[in-house]
PDB file of C-alpha atoms in Angstrom:
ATOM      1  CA  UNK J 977       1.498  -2.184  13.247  1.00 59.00           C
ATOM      2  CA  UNK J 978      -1.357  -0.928  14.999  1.00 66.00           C
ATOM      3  CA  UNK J 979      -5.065  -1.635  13.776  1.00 80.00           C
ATOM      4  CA  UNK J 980      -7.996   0.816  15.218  1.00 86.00           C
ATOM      5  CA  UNK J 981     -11.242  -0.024  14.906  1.00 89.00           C
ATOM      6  CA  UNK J 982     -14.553   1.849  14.649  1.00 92.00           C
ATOM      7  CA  UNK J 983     -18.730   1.107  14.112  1.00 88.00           C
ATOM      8  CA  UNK J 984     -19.592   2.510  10.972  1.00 89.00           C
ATOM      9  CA  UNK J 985     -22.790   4.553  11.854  1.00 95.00           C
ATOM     10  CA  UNK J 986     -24.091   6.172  14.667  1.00 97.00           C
ATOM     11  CA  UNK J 987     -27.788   8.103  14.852  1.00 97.00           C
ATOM     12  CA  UNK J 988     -29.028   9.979  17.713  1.00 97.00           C
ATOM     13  CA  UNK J 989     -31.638  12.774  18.059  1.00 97.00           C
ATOM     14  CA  UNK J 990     -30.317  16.166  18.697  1.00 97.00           C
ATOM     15  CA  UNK J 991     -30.003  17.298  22.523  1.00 97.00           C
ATOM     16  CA  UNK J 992     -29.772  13.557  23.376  1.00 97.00           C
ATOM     17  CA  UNK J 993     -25.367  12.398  24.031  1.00 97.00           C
ATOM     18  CA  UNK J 994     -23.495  10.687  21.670  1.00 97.00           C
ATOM     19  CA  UNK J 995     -20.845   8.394  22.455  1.00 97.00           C
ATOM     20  CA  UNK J 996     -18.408   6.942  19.925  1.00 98.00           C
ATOM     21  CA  UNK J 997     -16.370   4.126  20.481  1.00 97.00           C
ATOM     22  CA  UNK J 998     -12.641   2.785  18.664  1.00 94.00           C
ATOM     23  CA  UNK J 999     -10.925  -0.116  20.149  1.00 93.00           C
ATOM     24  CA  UNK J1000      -7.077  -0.336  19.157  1.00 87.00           C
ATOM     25  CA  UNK J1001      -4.467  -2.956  18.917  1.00 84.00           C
ATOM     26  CA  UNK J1002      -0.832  -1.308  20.043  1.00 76.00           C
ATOM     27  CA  UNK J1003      -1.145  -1.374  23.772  1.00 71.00           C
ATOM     28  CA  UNK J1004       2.486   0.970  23.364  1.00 73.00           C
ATOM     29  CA  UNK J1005       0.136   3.890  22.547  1.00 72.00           C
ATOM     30  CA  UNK J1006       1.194   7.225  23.430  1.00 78.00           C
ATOM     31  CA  UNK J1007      -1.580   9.917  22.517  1.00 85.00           C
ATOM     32  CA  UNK J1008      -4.821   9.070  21.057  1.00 90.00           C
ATOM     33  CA  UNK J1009      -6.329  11.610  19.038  1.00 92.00           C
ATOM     34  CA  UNK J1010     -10.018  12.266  18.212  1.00 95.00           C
ATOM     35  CA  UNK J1011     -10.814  14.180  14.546  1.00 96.00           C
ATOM     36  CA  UNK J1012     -14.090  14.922  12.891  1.00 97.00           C
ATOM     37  CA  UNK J1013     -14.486  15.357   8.996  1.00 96.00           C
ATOM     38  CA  UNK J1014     -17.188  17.483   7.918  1.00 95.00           C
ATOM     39  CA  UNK J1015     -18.346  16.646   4.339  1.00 90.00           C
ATOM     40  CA  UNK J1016     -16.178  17.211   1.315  1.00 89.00           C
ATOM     41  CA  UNK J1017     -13.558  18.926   4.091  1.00 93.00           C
ATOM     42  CA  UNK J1018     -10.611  17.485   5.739  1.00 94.00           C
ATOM     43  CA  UNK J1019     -10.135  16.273   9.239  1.00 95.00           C
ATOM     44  CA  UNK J1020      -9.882  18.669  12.393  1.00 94.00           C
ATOM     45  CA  UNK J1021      -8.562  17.842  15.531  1.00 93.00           C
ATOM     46  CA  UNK J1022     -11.090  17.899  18.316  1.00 94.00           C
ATOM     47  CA  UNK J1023      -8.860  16.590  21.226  1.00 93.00           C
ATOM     48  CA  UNK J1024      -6.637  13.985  22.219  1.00 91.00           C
ATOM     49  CA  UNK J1025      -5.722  12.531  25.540  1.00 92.00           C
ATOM     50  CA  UNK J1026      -2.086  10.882  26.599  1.00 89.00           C
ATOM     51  CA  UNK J1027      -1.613   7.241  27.460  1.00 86.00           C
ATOM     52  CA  UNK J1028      -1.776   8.116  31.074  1.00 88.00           C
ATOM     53  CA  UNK J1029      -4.643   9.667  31.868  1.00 90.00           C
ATOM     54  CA  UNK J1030      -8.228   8.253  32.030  1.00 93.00           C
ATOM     55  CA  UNK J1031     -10.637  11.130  31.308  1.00 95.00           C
ATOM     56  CA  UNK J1032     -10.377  14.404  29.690  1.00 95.00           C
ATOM     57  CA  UNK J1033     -12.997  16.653  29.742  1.00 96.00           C
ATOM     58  CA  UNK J1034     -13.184  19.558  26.927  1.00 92.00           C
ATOM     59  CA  UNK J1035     -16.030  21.508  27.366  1.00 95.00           C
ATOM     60  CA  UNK J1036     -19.339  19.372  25.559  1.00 97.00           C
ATOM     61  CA  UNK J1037     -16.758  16.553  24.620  1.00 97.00           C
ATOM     62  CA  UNK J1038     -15.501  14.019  27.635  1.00 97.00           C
ATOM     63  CA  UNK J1039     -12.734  10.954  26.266  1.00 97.00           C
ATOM     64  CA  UNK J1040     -12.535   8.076  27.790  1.00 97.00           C
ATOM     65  CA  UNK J1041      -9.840   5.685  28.142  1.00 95.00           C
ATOM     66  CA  UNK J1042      -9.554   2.134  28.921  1.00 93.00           C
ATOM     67  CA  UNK J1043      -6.244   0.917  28.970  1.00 90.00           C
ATOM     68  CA  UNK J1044      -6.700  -2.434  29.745  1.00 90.00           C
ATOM     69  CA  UNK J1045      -9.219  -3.187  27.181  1.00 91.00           C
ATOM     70  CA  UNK J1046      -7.626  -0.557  24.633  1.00 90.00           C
ATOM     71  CA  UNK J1047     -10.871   1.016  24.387  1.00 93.00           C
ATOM     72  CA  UNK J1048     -11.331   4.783  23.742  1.00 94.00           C
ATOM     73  CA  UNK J1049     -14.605   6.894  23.827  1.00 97.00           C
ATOM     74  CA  UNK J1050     -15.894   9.892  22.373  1.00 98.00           C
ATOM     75  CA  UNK J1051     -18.750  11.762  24.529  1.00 98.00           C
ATOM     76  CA  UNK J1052     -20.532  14.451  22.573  1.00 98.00           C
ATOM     77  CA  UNK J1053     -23.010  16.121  25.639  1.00 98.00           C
ATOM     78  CA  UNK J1054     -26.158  17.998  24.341  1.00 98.00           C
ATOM     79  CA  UNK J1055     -25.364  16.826  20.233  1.00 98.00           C
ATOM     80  CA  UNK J1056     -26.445  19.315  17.715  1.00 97.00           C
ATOM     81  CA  UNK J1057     -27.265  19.110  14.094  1.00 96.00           C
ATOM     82  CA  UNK J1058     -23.530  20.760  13.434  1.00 95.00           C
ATOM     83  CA  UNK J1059     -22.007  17.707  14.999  1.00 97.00           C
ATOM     84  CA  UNK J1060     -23.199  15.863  11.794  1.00 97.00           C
ATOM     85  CA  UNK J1061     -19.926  14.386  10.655  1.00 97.00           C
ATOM     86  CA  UNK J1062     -17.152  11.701  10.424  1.00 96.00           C
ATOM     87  CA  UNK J1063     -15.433  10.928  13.520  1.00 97.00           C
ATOM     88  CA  UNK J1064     -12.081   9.288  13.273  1.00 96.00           C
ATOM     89  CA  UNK J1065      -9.778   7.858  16.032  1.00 94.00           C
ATOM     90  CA  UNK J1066      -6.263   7.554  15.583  1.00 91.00           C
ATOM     91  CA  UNK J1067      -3.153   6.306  17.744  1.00 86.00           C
ATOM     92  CA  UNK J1068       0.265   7.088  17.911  1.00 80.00           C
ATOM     93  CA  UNK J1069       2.434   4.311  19.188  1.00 67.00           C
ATOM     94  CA  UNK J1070       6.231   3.521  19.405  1.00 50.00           C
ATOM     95  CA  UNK J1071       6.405   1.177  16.794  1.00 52.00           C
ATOM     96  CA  UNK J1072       6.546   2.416  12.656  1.00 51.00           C
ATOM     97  CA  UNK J1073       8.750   5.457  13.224  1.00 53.00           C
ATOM     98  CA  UNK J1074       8.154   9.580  13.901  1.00 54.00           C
ATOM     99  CA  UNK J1075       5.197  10.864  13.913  1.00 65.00           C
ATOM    100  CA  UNK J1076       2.761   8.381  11.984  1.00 78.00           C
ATOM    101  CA  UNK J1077      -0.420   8.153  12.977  1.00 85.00           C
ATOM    102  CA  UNK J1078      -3.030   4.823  12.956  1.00 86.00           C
ATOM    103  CA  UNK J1079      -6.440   5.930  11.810  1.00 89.00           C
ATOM    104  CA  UNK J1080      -9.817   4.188  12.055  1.00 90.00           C
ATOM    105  CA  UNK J1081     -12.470   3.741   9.624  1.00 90.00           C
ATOM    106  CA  UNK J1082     -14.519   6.494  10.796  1.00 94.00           C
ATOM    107  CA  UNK J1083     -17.916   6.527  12.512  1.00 96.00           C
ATOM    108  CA  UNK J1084     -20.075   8.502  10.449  1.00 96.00           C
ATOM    109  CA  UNK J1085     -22.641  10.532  13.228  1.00 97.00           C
ATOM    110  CA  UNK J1086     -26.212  11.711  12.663  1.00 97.00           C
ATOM    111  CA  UNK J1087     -27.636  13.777  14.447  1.00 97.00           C
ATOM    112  CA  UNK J1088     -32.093  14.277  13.880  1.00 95.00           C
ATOM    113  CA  UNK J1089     -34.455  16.393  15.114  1.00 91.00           C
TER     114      UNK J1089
ATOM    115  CA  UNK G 622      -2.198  32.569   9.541  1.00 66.00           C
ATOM    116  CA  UNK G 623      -0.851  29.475   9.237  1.00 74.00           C
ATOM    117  CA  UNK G 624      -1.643  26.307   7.265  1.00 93.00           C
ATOM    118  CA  UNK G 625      -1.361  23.692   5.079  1.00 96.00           C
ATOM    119  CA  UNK G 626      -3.467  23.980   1.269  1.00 97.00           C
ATOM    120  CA  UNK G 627      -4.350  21.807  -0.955  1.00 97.00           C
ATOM    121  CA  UNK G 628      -4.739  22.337  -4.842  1.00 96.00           C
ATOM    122  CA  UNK G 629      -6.826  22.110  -6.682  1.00 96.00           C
ATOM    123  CA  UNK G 630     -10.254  21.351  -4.984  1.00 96.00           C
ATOM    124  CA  UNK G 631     -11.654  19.104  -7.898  1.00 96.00           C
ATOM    125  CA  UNK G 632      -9.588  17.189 -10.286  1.00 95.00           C
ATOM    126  CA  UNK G 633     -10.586  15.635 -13.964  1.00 93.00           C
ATOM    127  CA  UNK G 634      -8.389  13.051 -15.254  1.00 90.00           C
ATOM    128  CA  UNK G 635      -8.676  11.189 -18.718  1.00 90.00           C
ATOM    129  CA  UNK G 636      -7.481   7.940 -18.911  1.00 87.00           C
ATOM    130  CA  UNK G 637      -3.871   6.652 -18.949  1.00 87.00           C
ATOM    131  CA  UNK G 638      -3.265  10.558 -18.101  1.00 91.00           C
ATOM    132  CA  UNK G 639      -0.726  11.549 -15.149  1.00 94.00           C
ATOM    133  CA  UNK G 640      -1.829  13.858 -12.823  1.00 95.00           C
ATOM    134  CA  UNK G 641      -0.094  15.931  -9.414  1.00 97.00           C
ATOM    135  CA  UNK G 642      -1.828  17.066  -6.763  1.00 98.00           C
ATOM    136  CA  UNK G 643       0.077  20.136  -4.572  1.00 98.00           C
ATOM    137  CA  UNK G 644       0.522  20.449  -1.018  1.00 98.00           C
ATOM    138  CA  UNK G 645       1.917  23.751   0.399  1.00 98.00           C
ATOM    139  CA  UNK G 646       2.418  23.854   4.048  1.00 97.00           C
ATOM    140  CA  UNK G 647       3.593  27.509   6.139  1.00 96.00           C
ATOM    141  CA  UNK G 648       3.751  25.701   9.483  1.00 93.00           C
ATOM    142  CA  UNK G 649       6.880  24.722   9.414  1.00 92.00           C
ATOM    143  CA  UNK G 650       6.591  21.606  10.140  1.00 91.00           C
ATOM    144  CA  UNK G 651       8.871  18.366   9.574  1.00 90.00           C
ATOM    145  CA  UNK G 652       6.950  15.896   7.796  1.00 90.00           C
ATOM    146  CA  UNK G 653       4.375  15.757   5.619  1.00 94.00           C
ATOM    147  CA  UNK G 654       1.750  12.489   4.609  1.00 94.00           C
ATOM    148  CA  UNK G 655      -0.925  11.720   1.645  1.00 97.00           C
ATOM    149  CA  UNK G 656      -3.578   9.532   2.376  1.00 96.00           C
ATOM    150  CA  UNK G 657      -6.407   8.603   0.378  1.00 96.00           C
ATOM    151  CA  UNK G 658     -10.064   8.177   1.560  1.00 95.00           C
ATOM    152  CA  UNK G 659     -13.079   6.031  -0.036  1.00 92.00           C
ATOM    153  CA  UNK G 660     -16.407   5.621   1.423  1.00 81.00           C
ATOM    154  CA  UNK G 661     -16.100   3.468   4.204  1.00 74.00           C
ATOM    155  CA  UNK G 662     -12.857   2.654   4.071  1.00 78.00           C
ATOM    156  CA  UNK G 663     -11.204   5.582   5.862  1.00 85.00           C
ATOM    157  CA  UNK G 664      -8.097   6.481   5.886  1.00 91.00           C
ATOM    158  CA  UNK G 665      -5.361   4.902   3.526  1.00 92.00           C
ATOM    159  CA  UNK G 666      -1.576   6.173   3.925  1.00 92.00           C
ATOM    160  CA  UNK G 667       0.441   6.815   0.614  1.00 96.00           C
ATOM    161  CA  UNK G 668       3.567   8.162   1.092  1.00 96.00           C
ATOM    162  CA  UNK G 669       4.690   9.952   3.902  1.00 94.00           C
ATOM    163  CA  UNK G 670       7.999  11.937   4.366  1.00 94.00           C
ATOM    164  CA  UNK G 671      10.055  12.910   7.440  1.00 89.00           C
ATOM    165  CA  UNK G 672      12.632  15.191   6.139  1.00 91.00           C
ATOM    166  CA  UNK G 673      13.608  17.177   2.929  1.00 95.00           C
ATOM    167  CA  UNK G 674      14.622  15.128   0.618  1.00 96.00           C
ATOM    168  CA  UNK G 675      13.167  11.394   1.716  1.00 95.00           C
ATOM    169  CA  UNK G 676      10.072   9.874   1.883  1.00 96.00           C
ATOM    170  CA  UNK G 677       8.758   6.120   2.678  1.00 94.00           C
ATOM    171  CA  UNK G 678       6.422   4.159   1.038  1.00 95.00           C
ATOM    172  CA  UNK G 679       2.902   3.781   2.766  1.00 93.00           C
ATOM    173  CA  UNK G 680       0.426   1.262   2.823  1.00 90.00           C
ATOM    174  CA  UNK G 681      -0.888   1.613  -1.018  1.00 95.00           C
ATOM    175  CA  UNK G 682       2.084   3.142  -2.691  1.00 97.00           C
ATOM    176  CA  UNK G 683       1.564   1.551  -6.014  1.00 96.00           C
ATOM    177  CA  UNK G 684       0.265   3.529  -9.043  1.00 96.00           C
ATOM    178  CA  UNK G 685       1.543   6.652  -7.216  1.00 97.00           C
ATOM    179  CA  UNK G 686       4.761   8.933  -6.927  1.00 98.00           C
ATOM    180  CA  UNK G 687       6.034  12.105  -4.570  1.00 98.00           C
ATOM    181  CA  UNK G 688       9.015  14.300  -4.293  1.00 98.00           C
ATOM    182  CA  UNK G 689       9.797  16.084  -1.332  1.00 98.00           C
ATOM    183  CA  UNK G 690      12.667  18.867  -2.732  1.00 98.00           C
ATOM    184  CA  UNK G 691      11.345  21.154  -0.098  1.00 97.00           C
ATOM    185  CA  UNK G 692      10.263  21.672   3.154  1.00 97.00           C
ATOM    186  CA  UNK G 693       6.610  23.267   2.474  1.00 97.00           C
ATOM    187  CA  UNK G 694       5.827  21.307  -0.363  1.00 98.00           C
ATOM    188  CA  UNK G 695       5.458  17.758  -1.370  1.00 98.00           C
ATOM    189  CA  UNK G 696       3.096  17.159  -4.337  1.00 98.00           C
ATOM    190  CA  UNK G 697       1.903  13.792  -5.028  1.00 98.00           C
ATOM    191  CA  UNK G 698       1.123  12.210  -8.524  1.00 97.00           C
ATOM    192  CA  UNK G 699      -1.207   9.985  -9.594  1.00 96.00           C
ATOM    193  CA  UNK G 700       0.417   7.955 -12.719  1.00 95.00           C
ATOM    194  CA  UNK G 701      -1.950   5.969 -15.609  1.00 91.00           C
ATOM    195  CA  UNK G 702      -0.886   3.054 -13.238  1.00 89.00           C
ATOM    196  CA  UNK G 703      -3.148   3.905 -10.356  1.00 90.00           C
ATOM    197  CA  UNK G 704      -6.443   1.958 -11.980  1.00 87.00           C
ATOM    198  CA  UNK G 705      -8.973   3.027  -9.801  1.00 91.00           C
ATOM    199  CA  UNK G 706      -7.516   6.270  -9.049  1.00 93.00           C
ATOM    200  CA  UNK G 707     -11.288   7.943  -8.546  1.00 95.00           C
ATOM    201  CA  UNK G 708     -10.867   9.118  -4.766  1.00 96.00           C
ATOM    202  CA  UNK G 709     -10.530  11.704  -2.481  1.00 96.00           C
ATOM    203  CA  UNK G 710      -7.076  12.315  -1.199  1.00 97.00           C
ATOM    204  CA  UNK G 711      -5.755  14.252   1.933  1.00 97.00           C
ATOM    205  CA  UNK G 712      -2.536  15.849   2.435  1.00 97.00           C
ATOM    206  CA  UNK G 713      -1.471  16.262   6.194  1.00 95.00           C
ATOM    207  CA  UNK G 714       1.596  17.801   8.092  1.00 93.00           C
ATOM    208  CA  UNK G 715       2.973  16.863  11.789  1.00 90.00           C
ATOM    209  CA  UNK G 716       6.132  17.977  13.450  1.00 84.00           C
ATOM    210  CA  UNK G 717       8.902  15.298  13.645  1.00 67.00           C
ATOM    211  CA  UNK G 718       8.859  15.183  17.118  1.00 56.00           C
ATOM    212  CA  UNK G 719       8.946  11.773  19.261  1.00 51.00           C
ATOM    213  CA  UNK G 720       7.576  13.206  22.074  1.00 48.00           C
ATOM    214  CA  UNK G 721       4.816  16.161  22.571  1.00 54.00           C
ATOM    215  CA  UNK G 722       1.148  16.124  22.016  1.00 67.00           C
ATOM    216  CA  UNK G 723       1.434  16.796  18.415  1.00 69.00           C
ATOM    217  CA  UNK G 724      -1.117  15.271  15.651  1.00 84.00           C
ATOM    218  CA  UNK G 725      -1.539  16.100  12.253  1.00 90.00           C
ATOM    219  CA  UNK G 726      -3.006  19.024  10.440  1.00 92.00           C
ATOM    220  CA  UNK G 727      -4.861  18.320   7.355  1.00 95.00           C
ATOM    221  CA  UNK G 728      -5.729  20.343   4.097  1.00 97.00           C
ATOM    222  CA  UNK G 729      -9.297  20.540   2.471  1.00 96.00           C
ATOM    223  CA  UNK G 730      -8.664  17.738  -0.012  1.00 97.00           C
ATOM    224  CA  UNK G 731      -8.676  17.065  -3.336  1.00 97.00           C
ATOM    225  CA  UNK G 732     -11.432  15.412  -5.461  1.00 96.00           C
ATOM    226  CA  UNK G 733     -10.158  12.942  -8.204  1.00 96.00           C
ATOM    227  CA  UNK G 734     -12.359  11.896 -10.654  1.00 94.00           C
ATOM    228  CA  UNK G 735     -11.439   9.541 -13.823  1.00 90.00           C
ATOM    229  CA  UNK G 736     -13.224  10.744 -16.137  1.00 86.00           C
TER     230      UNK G 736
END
């Protein structure tokens, strides 16, 4: 199975960029997926980006993906108090069946003026 | 609009008590997953189902049983085995799907506390 795995904590001052990083196992990846978890709420889905690509750019957030180092990024541009959260990666590979989803441990982001 | 909810928002339980948490989904989707989450140990899978009527056992299926008899709904319970069932717990939904872009949607959570 796959294993996905992210720092703990991550502290930046607000207008400065964030970047969040997840390193996975299961080089048969399909779609990563970023999500963030606001407190006592469940997870949202902020973007993903397919196995072929290298970039994608979503308006303040920019992914990154290395395939040959199975590293993925998270770029938060200009971060803002309301980016205070969790911030999960998770994979989808072939392997394990459907639709099932690897998660990381979460990097928990914040954000001080 | 649709969604997927979770009920209820906080849970008591005494101990050696069962207790089932609902999931109701209006997406129409295919499968359905319950994961629990402790402090800084994200995400831990449950059960998941892909279909009506079947479901697999996920990583920490012990002290803890599901039913899936229909398509929007697949409650989990937590049974006096679960010993430190004190958690947080996360009901998603996904469409079946091998290919597309698809990931999951999640509900609000529910708070379990052993009280």
């Amino acid at each position: 199975g796959e294993d996905v795995e992210q720092s703990l904590f991550l502290s930046v001052r607000e207008g400065d960029s964030s970047v969040i990083n997840c390193t996975y196992t299961d080089s048969s990846s399909t779609y990563l997926y970023w999500y963030k978890q606001e407190p006592g709420a469940g997870l949202q889905l902020l973007t993903y980006i397919f196995s072929n690509m290298d970039m994608k750019q979503d308006q303040r957030l920019t992914v990154l993906l290395n395939k040959k180092d199975k590293h993925l990024s998270l770029r938060i541009a200009d971060t803002q108090t309301g980016d205070s959260a969790i911030y999960f990666c998770a994979g989808r590979g072939l392997t394990g069946g459907g639709n099932k989803l690897t998660f990381g441990t979460g990097t928990q982001l914040k954000v001080e003026l | 609009d649709g969604g997927i909810t979770q009920s209820p928002k906080y849970l008591f339980r005494k101990e050696g008590q069962n207790v089932t948490l609902s999931c109701e989904q209006n997406l129409n989707h295919d499968a359905m997953y319950w994961y629990r989450q402790d402090p800084g140990q994200g995400l831990r899978l449950i059960y998941y189902s892909q279909i009506v009527n079947d479901f697999q056992k996920g990583d920490i299926a012990e002290g803890y049983s599901v039913s899936r008899e229909k398509k929007e709904s697949f409650p989990l319970t937590v049974t006096s085995a679960q010993k430190n069932p004190t958690a947080f717990y996360l009901c998603a939904s996904s469409t079946a799907l091998q290919g597309g872009t698809y990931g999951y949607t999640f509900g609000s959570g529910t708070r379990l506390t052993v009280v």
